[in-house]
Structures are given as structure tokens and as C-alpha cells.
Tab-separated table of C-alpha atoms in Angstrom:
chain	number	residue	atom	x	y	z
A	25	UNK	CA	132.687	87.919	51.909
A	26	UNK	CA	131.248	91.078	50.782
A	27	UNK	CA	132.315	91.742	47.622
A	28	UNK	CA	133.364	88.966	45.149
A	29	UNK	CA	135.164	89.456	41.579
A	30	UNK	CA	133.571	88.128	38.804
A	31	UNK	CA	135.858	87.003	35.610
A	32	UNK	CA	133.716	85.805	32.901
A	33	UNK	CA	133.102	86.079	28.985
A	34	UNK	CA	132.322	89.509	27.500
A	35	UNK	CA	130.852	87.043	24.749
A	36	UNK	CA	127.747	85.575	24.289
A	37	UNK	CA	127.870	82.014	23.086
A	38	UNK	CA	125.179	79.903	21.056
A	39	UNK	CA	124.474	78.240	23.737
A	40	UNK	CA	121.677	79.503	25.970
A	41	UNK	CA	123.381	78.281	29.234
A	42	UNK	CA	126.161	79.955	29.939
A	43	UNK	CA	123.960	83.525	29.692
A	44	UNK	CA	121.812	81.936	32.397
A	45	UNK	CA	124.575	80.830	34.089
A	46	UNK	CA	126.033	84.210	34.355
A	47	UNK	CA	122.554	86.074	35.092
A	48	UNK	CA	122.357	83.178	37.783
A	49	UNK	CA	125.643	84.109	39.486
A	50	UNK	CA	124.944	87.849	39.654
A	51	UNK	CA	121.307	87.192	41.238
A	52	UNK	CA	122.827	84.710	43.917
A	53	UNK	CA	125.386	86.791	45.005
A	54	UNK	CA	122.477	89.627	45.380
A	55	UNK	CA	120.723	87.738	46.782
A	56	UNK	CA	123.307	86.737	49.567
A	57	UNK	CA	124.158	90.291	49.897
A	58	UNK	CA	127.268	90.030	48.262
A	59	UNK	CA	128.328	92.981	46.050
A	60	UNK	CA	129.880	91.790	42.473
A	61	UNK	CA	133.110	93.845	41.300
A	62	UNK	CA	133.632	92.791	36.753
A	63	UNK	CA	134.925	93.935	34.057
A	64	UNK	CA	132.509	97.097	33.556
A	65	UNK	CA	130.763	95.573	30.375
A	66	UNK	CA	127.512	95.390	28.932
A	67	UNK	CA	128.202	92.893	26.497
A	68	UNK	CA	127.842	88.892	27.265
A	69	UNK	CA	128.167	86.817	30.015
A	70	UNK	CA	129.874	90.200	32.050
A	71	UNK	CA	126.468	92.345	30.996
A	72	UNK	CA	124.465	89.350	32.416
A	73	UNK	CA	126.658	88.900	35.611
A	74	UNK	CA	125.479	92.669	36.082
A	75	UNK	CA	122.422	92.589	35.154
A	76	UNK	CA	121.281	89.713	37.715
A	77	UNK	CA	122.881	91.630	40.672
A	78	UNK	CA	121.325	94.756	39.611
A	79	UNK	CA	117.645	93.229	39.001
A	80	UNK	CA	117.922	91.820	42.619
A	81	UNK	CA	119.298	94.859	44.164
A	82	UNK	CA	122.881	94.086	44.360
A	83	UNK	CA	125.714	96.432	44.531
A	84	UNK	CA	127.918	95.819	40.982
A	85	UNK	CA	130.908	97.778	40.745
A	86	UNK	CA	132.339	97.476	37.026
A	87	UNK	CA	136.153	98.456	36.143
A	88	UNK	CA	136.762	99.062	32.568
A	89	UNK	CA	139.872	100.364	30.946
A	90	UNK	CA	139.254	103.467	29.454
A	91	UNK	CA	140.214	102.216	25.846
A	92	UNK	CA	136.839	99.991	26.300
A	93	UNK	CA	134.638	102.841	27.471
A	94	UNK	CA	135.779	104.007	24.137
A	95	UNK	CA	134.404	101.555	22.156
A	96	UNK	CA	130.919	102.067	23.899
A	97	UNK	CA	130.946	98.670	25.808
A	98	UNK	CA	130.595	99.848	28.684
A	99	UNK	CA	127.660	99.374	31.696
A	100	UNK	CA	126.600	102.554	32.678
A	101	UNK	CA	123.775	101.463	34.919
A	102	UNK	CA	126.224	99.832	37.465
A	103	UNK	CA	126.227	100.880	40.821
A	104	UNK	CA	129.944	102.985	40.440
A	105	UNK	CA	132.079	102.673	37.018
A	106	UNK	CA	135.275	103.064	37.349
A	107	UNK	CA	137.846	103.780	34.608
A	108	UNK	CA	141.039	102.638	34.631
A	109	UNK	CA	143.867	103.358	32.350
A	110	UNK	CA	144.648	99.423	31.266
A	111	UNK	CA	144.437	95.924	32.527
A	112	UNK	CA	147.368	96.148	34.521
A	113	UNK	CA	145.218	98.551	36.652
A	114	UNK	CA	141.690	96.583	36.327
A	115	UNK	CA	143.218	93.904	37.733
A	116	UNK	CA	144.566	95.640	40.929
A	117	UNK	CA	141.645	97.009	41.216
A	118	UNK	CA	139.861	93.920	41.026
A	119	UNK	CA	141.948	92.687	43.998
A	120	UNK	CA	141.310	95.733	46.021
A	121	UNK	CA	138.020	96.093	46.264
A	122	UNK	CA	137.147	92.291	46.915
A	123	UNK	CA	137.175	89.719	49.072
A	124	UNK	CA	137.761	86.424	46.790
A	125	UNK	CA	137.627	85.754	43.090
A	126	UNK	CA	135.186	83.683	40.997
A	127	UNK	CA	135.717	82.227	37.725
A	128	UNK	CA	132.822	81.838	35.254
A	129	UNK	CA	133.301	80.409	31.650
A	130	UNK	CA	134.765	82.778	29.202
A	131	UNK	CA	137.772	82.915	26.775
A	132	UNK	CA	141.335	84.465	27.094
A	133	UNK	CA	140.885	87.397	29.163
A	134	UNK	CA	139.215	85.616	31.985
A	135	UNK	CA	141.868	83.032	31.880
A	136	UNK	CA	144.586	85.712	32.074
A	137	UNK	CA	142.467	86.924	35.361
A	138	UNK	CA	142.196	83.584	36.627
A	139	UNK	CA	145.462	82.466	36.298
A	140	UNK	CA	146.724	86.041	37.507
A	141	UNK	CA	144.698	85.765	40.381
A	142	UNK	CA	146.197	82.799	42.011
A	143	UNK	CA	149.891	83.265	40.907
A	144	UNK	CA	149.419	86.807	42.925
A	145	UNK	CA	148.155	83.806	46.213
A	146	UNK	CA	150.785	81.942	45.655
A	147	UNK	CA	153.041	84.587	45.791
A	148	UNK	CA	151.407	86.273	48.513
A	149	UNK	CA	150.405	89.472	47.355
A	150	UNK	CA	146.865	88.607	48.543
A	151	UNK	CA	145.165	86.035	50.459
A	152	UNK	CA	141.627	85.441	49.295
A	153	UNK	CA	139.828	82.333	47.464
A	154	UNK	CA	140.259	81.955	44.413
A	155	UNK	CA	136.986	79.879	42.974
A	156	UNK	CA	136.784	78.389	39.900
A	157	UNK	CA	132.553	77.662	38.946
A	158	UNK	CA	133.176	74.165	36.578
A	159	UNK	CA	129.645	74.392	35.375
A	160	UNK	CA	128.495	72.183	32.485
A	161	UNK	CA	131.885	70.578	32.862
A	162	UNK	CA	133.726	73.767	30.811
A	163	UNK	CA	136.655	73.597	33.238
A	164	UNK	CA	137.695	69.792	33.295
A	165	UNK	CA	140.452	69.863	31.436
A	166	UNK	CA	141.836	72.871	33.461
A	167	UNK	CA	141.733	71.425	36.595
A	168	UNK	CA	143.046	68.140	34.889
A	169	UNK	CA	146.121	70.779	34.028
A	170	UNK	CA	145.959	71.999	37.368
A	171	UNK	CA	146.606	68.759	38.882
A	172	UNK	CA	149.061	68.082	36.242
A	173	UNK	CA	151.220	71.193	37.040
A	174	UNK	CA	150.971	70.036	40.700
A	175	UNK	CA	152.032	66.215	40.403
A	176	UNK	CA	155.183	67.002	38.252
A	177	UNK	CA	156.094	69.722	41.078
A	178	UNK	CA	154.908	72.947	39.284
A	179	UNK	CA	152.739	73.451	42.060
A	180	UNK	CA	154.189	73.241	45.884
A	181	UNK	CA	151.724	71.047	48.110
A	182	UNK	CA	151.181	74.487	50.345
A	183	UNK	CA	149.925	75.891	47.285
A	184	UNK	CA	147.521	72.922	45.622
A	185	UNK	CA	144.268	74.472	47.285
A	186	UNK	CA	144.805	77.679	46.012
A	187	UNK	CA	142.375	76.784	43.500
A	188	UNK	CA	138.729	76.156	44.701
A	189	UNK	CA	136.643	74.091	41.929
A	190	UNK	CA	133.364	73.339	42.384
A	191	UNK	CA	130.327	72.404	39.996
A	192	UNK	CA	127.493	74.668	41.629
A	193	UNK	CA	127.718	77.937	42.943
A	194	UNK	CA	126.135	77.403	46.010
A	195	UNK	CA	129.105	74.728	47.124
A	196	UNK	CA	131.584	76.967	45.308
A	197	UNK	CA	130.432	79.979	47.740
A	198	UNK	CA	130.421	77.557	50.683
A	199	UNK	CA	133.705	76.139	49.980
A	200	UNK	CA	135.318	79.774	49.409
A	201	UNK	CA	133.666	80.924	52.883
A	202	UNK	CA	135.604	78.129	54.598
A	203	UNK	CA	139.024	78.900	52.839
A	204	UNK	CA	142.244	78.353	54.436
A	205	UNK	CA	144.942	80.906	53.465
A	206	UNK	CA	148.492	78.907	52.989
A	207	UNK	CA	151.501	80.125	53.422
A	208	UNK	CA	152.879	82.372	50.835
A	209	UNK	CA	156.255	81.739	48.880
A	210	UNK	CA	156.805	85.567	50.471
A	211	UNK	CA	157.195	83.730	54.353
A	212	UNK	CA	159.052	80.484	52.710
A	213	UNK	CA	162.162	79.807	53.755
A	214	UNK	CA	164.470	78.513	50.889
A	215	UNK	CA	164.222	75.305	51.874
A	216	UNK	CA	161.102	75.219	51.272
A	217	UNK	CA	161.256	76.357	48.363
């Protein structure tokens, strides 16, 4: 994997931890020479995402819709900034120019990512990991849904290890290196289906 896409939190909550996760996550994919591709901001966990990579030399490509750039959010001491004209567009972007998805804590918008990313797997418009980092237990009850969606038949059995959970990064990044690609609902017969 050379390039992963961050989704995280442009906010910054009370709680000290989930800015050090996020600076943690951009210096350890640095580190493992793996460039980061976010949401172009300065602000929160996405300016301290950036900020890690950047401090330890990584390459951190941020795509911001231009509405944002605006509204002076934006990280102009990324590697490349590119503006987009809205989400629609980040988000393709997003899946161009990596090789696999990570999910950090954050609100909405990174669950609109998230959830975007692995319908677009399932579907077969791409096939790269989709990770999910379940730090500090933020995640539980969304991978209790997950299973949920996937026991009442929401979720075909080809598709159940779409999503990659894990509670470290390190065994997230492992686990995402060793990802299987299933088979699409694109090559399904109806059958199948």
C-alpha cells in the first residue's frame, strides 16, 4: 500500500486522545512510507492526521472542496492540495489516488466516507480494504450494526469482510496488507444475488 485515505473528524474533541490518536496515525503511516490522502483540513483530528505525516516526512495529499478552501480551513502546507468542486468529487478522488481506506473517529462526514467506501466494494467499483481503527472502543456499536445488517441478510456472506476492524493500527495495517478482494455484486450471477 502506498497511499492510504484517511477519514477522520475535522473536530477536536475534549478529550486529549483522539488528537493523539490522529497525530499517531499520520506519523505511522510516515513512518512506513505510506503517503496519507484526507480531507485537505487544518482543523482537528484531519489537521493532526497531516501534521504527523508531515513532521515525519510523509507525503499528505489533502482534497478539499472548494466551498471549504473558502472558509479558510484549509492545509496549505500539505504536500499537493487539491480542490475539488464538492464531495461527490472528494470522494472519487479519495478512491483514485489510494490504495485502501482507514477510518479514524469522527462524526457524520467520516461516516458518510466510511459507509460510501465499502458500498462502492461491495458493488465493485473498487477493490481495496476498507479499515475501520476501533480505538478506545468508539466503533463498537458500529460493528455490532455491522454484524447486525449481516445476520438478518443485509449483508451477503461474500461481502461480510469488506469491513476490516481492528483496535491498533499496527494490526489494522497488517490485516489490510493481507486483504482478500471478494467478489463483487458486478460478477454475481442472479442467483447469487
Amino acid at each position: 500500500m502506498k497511499r492510504l485515505a484517511v477519514y477522520c473528524g475535522s473536530a477536536s474533541p475534549e478529550d486529549p486522545r483522539y488528537l493523539a490518536l490522529a497525530r499517531e496515525v499520520g506519523t505511522t503511516l510516515a513512518q512506513r512510507g505510506i503517503g496519507v490522502v484526507y480531507g485537505g483540513g487544518r482543523l482537528g483530528l484531519m489537521g493532526a492526521v497531516a501534521n504527523g505525516a508531515l513532521e515525519e516526512g510523509g507525503e499528505v495529499i489533502g482534497v478539499i472542496p472548494e466551498a471549504l478552501v473558502n472558509s479558510e480551513v484549509a492545509n496549505h502546507n500539505c504536500t499537493e492540495l487539491l480542490t475539488v468542486s464538492g464531495m461527490h468529487e472528494r470522494k472519487a478522488r479519495f478512491t483514485d489516488l489510494s490504495d485502501g481506506f482507514v477510518t479514524i473517529p469522527g462524526g457524520v462526514g467520516t461516516m458518510d466516507e466510511l459507509w460510501e467506501a465499502m458500498s462502492w466494494a461491495q458493488l465493485g467499483y473498487h477493490q481495496k480494504p476498507v479499515g475501520l481503527l476501533n480505538a478506545f472502543g468508539f466503533f463498537d456499536h458500529l460493528v455490532a450494526f455491522n454484524a447486525k445488517m449481516a445476520e438478518v441478510g443485509f449483508v451477503r456472506p461474500a461481502h461480510q469482510g469488506i469491513l476490516i476492524a481492528e483496535e491498533t493500527l499496527p494490526t489494522l495495517l497488517d490485516a489490510m496488507a493481507s486483504y482478500e478482494p471478494h467478489t463483487p455484486i458486478f460478477r454475481m450471477k442472479a442467483e447469487d444475488l
